[in-house]
PDB file of C-alpha atoms in Angstrom:
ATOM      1  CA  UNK C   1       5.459 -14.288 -23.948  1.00  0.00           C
ATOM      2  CA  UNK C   2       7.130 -10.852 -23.527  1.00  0.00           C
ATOM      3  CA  UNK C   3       9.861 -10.964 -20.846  1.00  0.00           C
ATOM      4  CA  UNK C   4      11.514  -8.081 -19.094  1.00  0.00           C
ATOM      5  CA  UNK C   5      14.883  -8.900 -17.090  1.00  0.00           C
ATOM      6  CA  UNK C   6      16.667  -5.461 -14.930  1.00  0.00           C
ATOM      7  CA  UNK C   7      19.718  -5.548 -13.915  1.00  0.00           C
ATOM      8  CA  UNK C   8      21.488  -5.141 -10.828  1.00  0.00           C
ATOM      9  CA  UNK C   9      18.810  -5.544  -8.365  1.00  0.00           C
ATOM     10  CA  UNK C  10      20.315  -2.463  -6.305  1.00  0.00           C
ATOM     11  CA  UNK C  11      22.708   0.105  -7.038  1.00  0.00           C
ATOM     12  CA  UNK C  12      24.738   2.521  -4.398  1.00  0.00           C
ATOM     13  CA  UNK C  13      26.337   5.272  -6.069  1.00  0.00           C
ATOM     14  CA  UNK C  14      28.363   7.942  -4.560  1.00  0.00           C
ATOM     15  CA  UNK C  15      27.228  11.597  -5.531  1.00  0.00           C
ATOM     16  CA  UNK C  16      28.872  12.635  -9.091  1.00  0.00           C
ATOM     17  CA  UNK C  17      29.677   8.410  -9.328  1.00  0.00           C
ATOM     18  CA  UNK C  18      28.110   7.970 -13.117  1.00  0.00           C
ATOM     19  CA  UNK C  19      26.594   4.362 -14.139  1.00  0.00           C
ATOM     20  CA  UNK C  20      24.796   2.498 -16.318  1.00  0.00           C
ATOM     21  CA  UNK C  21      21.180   0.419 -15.311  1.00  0.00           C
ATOM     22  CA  UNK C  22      20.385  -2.468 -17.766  1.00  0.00           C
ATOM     23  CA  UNK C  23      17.088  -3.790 -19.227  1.00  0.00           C
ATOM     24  CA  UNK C  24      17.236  -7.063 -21.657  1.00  0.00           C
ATOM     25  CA  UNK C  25      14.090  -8.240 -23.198  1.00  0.00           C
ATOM     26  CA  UNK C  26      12.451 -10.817 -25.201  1.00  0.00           C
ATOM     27  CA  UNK C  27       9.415  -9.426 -27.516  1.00  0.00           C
ATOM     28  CA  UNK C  28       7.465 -10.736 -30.193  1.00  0.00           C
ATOM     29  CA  UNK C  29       7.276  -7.628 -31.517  1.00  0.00           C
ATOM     30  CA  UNK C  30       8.617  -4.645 -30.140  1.00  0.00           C
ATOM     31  CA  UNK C  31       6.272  -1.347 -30.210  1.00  0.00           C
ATOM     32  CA  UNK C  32       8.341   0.731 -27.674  1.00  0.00           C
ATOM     33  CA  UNK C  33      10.731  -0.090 -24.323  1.00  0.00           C
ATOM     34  CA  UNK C  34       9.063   2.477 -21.461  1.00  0.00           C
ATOM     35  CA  UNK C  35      11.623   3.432 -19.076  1.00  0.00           C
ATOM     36  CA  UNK C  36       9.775   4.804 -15.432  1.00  0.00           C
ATOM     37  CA  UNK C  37      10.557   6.169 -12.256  1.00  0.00           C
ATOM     38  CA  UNK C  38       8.971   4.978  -9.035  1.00  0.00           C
ATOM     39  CA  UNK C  39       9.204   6.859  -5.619  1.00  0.00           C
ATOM     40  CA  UNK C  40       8.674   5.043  -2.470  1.00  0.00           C
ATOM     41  CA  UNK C  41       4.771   5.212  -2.082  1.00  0.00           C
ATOM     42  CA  UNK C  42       4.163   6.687  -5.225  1.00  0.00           C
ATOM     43  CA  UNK C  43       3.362   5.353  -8.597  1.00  0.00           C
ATOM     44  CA  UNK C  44       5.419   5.334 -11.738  1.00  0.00           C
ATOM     45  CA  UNK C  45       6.172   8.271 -13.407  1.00  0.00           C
ATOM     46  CA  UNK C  46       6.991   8.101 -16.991  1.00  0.00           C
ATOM     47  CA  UNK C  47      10.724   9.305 -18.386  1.00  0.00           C
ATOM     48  CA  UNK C  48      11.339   8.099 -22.140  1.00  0.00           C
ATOM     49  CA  UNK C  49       9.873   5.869 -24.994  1.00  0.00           C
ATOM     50  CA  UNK C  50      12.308   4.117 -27.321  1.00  0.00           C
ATOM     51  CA  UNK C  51      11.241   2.667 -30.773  1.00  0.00           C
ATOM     52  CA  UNK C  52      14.073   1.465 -32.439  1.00  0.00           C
ATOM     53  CA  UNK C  53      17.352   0.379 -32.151  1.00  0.00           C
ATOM     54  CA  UNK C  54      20.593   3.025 -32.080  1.00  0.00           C
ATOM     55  CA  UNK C  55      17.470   5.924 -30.638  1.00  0.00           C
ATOM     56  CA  UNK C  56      18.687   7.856 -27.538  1.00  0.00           C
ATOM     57  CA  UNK C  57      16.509   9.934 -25.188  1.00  0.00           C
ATOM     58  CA  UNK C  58      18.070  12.430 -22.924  1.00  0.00           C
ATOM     59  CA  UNK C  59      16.558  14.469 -19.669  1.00  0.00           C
ATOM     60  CA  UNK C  60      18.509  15.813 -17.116  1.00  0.00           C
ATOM     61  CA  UNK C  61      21.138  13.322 -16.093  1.00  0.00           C
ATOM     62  CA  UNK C  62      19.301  10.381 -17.383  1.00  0.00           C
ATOM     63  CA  UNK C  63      19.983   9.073 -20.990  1.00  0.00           C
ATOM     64  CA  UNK C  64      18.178   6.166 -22.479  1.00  0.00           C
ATOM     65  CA  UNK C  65      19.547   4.077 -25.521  1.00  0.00           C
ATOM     66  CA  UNK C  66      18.329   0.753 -27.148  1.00  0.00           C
ATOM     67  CA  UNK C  67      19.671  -2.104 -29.185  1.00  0.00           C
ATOM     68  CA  UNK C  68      17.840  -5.074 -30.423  1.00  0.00           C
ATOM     69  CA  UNK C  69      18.035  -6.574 -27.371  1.00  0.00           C
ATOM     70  CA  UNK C  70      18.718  -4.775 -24.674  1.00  0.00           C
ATOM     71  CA  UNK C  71      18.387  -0.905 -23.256  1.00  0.00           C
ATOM     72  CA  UNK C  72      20.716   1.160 -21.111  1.00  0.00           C
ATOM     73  CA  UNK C  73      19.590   3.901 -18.377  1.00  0.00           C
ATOM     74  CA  UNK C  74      23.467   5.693 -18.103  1.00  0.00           C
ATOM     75  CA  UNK C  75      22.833   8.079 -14.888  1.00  0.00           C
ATOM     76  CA  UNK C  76      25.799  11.076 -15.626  1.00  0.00           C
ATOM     77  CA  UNK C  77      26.864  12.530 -12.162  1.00  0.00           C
ATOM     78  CA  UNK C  78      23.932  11.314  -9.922  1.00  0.00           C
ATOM     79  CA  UNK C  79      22.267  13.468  -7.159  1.00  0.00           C
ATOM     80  CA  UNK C  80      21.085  12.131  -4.043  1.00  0.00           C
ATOM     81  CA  UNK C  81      17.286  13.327  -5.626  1.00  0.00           C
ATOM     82  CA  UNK C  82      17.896  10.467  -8.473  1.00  0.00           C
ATOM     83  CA  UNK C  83      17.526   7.957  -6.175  1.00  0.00           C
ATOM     84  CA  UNK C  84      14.553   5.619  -7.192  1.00  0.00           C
ATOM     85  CA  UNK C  85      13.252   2.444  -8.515  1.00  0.00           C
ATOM     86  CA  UNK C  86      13.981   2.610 -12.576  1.00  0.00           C
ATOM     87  CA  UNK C  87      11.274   0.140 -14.136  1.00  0.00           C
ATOM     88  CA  UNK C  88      12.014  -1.079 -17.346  1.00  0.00           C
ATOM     89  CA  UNK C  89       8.792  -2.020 -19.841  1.00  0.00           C
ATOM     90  CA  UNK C  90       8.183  -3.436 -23.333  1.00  0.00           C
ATOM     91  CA  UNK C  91       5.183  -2.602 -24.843  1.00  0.00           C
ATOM     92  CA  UNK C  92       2.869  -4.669 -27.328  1.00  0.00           C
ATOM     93  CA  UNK C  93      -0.867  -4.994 -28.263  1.00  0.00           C
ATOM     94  CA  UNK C  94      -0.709  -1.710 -25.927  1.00  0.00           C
ATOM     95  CA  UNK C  95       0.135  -3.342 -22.808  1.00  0.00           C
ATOM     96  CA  UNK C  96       3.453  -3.419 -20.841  1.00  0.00           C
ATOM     97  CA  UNK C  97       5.630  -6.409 -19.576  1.00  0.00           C
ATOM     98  CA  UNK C  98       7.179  -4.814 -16.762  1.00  0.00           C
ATOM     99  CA  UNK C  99      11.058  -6.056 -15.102  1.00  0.00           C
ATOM    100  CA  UNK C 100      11.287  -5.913 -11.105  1.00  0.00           C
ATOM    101  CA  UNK C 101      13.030  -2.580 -11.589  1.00  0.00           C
ATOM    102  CA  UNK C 102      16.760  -1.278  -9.928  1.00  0.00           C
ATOM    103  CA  UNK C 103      16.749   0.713  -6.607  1.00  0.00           C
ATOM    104  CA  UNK C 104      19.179   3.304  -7.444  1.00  0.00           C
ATOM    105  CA  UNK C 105      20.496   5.227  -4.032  1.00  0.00           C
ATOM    106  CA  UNK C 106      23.029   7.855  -4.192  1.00  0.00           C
ATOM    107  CA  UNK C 107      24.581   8.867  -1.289  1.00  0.00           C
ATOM    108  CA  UNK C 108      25.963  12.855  -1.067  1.00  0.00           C
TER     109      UNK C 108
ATOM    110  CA  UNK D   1      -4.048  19.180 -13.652  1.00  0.00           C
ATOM    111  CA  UNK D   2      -5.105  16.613 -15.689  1.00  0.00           C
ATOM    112  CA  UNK D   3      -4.628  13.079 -13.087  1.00  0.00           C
ATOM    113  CA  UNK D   4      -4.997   9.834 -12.336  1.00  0.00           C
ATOM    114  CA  UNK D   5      -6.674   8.933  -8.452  1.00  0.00           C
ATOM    115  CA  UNK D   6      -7.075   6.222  -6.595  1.00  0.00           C
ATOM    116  CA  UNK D   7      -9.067   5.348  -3.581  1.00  0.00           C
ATOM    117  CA  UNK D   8      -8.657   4.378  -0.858  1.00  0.00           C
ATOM    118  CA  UNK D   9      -4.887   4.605  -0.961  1.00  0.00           C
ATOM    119  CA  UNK D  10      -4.759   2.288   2.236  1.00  0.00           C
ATOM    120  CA  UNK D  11      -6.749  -0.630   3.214  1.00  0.00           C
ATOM    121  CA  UNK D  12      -6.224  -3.062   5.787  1.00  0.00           C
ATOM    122  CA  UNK D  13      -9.368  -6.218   5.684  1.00  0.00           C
ATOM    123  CA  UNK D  14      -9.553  -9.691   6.184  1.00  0.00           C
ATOM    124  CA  UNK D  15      -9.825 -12.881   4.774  1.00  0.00           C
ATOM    125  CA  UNK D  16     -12.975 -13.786   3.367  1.00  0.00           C
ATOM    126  CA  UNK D  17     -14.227  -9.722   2.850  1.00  0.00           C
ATOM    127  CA  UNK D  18     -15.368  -8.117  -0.464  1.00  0.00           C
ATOM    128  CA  UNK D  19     -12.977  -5.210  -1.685  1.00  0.00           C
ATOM    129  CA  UNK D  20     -13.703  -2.403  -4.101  1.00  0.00           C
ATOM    130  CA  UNK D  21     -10.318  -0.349  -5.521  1.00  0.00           C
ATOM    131  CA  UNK D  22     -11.732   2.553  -7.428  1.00  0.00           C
ATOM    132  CA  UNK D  23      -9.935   4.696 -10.269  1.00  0.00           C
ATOM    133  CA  UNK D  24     -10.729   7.930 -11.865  1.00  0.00           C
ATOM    134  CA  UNK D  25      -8.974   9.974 -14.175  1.00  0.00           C
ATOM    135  CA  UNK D  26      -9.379  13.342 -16.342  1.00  0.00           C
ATOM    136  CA  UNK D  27      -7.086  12.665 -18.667  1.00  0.00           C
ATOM    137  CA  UNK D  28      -9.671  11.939 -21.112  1.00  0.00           C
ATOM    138  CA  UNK D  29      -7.916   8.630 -22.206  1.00  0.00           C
ATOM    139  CA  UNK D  30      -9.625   6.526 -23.292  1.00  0.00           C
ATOM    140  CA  UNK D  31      -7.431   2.718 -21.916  1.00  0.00           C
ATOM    141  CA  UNK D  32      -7.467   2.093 -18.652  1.00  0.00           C
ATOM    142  CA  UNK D  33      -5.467  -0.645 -16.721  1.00  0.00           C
ATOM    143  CA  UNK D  34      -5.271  -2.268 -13.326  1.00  0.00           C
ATOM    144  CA  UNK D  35      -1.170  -3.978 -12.032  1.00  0.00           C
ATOM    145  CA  UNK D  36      -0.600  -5.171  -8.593  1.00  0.00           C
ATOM    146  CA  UNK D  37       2.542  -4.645  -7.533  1.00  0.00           C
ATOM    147  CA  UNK D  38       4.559  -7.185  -5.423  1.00  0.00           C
ATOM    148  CA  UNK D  39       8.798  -7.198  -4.182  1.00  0.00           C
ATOM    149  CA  UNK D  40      10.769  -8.449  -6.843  1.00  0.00           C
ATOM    150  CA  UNK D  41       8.379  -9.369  -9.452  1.00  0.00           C
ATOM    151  CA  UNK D  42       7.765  -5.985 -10.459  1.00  0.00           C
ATOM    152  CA  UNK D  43       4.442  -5.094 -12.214  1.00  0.00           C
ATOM    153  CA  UNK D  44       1.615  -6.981 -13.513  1.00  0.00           C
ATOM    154  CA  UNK D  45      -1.709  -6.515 -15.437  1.00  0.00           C
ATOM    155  CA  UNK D  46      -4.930  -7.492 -14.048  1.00  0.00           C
ATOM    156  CA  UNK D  47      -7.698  -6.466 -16.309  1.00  0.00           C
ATOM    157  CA  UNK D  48      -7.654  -4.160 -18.968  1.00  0.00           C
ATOM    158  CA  UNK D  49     -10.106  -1.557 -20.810  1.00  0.00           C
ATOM    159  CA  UNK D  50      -9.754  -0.309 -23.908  1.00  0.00           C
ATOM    160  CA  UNK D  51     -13.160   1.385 -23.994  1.00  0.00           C
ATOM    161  CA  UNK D  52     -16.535   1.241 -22.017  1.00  0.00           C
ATOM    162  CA  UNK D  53     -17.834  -1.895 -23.526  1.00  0.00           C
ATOM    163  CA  UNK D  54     -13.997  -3.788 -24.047  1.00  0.00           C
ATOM    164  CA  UNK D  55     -12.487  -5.328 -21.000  1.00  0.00           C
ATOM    165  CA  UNK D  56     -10.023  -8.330 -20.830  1.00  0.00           C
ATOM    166  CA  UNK D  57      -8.164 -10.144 -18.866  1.00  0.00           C
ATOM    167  CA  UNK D  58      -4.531  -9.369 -18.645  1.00  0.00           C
ATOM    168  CA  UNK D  59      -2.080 -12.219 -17.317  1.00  0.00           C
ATOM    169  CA  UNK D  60      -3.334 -12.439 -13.473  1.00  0.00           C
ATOM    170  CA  UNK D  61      -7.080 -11.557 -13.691  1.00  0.00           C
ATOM    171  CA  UNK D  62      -7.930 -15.079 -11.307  1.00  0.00           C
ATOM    172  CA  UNK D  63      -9.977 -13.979  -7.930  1.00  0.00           C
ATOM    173  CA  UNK D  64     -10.446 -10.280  -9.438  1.00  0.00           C
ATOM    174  CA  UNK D  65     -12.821  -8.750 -11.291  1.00  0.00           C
ATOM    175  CA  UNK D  66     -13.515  -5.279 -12.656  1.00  0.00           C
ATOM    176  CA  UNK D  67     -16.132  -2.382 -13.936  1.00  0.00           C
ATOM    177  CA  UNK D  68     -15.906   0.174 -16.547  1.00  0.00           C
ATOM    178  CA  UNK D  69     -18.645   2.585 -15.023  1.00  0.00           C
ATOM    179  CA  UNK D  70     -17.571   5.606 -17.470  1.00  0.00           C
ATOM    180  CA  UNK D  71     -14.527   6.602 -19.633  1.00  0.00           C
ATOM    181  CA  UNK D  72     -13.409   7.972 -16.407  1.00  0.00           C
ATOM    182  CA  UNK D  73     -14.315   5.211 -14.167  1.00  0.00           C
ATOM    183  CA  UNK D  74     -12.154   1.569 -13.628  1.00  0.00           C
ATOM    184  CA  UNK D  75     -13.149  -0.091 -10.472  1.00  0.00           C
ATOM    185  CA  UNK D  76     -11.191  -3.347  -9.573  1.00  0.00           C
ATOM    186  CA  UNK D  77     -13.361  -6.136  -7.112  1.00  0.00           C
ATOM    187  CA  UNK D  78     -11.778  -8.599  -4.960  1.00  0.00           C
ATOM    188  CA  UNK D  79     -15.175 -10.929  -4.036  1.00  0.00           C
ATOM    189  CA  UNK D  80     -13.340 -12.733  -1.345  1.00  0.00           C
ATOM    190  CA  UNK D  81      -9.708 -11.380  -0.548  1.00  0.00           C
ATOM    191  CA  UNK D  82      -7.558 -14.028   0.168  1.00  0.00           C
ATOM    192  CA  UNK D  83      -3.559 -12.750   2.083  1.00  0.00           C
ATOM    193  CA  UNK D  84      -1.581 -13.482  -1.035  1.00  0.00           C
ATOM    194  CA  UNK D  85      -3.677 -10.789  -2.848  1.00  0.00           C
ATOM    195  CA  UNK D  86      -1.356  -8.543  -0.379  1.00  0.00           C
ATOM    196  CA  UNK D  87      -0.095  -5.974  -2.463  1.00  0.00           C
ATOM    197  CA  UNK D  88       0.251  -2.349  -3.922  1.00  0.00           C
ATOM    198  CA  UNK D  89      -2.348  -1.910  -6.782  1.00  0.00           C
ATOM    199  CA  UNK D  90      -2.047   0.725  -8.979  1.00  0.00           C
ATOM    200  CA  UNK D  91      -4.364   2.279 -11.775  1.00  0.00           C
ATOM    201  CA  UNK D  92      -2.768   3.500 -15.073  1.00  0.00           C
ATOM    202  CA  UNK D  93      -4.376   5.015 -18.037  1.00  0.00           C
ATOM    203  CA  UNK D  94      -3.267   5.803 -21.719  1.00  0.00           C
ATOM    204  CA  UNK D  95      -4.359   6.516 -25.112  1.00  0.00           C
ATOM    205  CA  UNK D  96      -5.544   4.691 -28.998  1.00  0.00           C
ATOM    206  CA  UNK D  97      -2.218   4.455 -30.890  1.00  0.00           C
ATOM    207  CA  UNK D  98       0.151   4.725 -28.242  1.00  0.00           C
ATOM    208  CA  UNK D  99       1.507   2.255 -25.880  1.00  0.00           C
ATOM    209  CA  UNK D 100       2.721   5.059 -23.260  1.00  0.00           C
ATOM    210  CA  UNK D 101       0.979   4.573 -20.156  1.00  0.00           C
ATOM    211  CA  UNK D 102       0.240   7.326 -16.285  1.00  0.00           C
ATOM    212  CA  UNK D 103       0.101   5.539 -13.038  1.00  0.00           C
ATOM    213  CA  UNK D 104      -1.547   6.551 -10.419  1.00  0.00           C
ATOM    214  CA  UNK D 105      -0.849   6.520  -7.075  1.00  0.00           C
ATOM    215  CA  UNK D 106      -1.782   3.152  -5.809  1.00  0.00           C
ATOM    216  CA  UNK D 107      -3.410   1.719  -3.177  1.00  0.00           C
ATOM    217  CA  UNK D 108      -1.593  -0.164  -0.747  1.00  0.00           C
ATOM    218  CA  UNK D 109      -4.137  -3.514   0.171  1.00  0.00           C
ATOM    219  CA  UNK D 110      -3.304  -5.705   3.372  1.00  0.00           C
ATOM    220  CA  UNK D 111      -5.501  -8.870   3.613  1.00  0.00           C
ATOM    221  CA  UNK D 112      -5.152 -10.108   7.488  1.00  0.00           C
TER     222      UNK D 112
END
């Protein structure tokens, strides 16, 4: 069974305070990590796929990399408008095991 | 735009009442997918659809059930809502060959 742990739970950041968000996972076979963003109230809205290990996806201040087991979301000089739940998925047989996601708030 | 909608997006009922979630979308995908959504377990899958005539059960599917009406149709059921089916629901839809996947907006379901 496919298994998604994030990690922290919560994350405060001061404005311009860089960090990094982690997702480890356990696949039988990997056909993509999925990282999301999810508003209060709203659903997920899709920020990068990642195939393989040592790939790195960039947009805006977010950049995305993966090893075998494990991915990094490295948030570069957050804005208060990053602030979000970042879900983490691993996809297979085209569905997604999802983690419980970091709540990211950034403070000006 | 192309999109994914869900109604109602809030419903308050009560024990023991039939519930109908209803999805449409004009993305012309051809998967759909229903998660519930609960605090600190993060997402999981229902029921899935890959086309019209192929629905399964994903890994909580117990006390739901579902209809593909049309490639643009996924309706999810709850026969007899019970309080621990208390959640946010969302809708997502994606494409053959591709394991990317567009959420709606969800619908947030209070059983009393």
């Amino acid at each position: 069974e496919d298994q998604v742990t994030q990690s922290p739970e919560a994350l405060r950041l001061q404005e311009g305070e860089s960090s990094s968000l982690n997702c480890s996972y356990t696949v039988s076979g990997l056909r993509g990590l999925f990282w999301y963003r999810q508003d209060p109230g709203k659903g997920p809205e899709f920020l990068f796929t990642l195939y393989s290990a040592g790939e790195e996806k960039e947009k805006e201040r977010l950049k995305a990399t993966l090893t075998k087991k494990e991915s990094f979301l490295h948030i570069t000089a957050p804005k208060p408008e990053d602030s979000a739940t970042y879900l983490c998925a691993v996809g297979g047989d085209y569905k997604l095991s999802f983690g419980a996601g970091t709540t990211v708030t950034v403070r000006a | 735009d192309a999109d994914v909608t869900q109604t109602p997006r809030n419903r308050i009922t009560k024990t023991g009442k039939r519930i109908m979630l209803e999805c449409s979308q004009t993305k012309g995908h051809d998967r759909m997918y229903w998660y519930r959504q609960d605090p600190g377990l993060g997402l999981r899958l229902i029921y899935y659809s890959f086309d019209v005539k192929d629905i399964n059960k994903g890994e909580i599917s117990d006390g739901y059930s579902v209809s593909r009406q049309a490639q643009a149709k996924f309706s999810l059921s709850l026969e007899s809502a019970i309080p621990n089916q208390t959640a946010l629901y969302f809708c997502a839809t994606g494409t053959k060959g591709s394991n990317e996947q567009f959420f709606g907006p969800g619908t947030r379901l209070t059983v009393l």
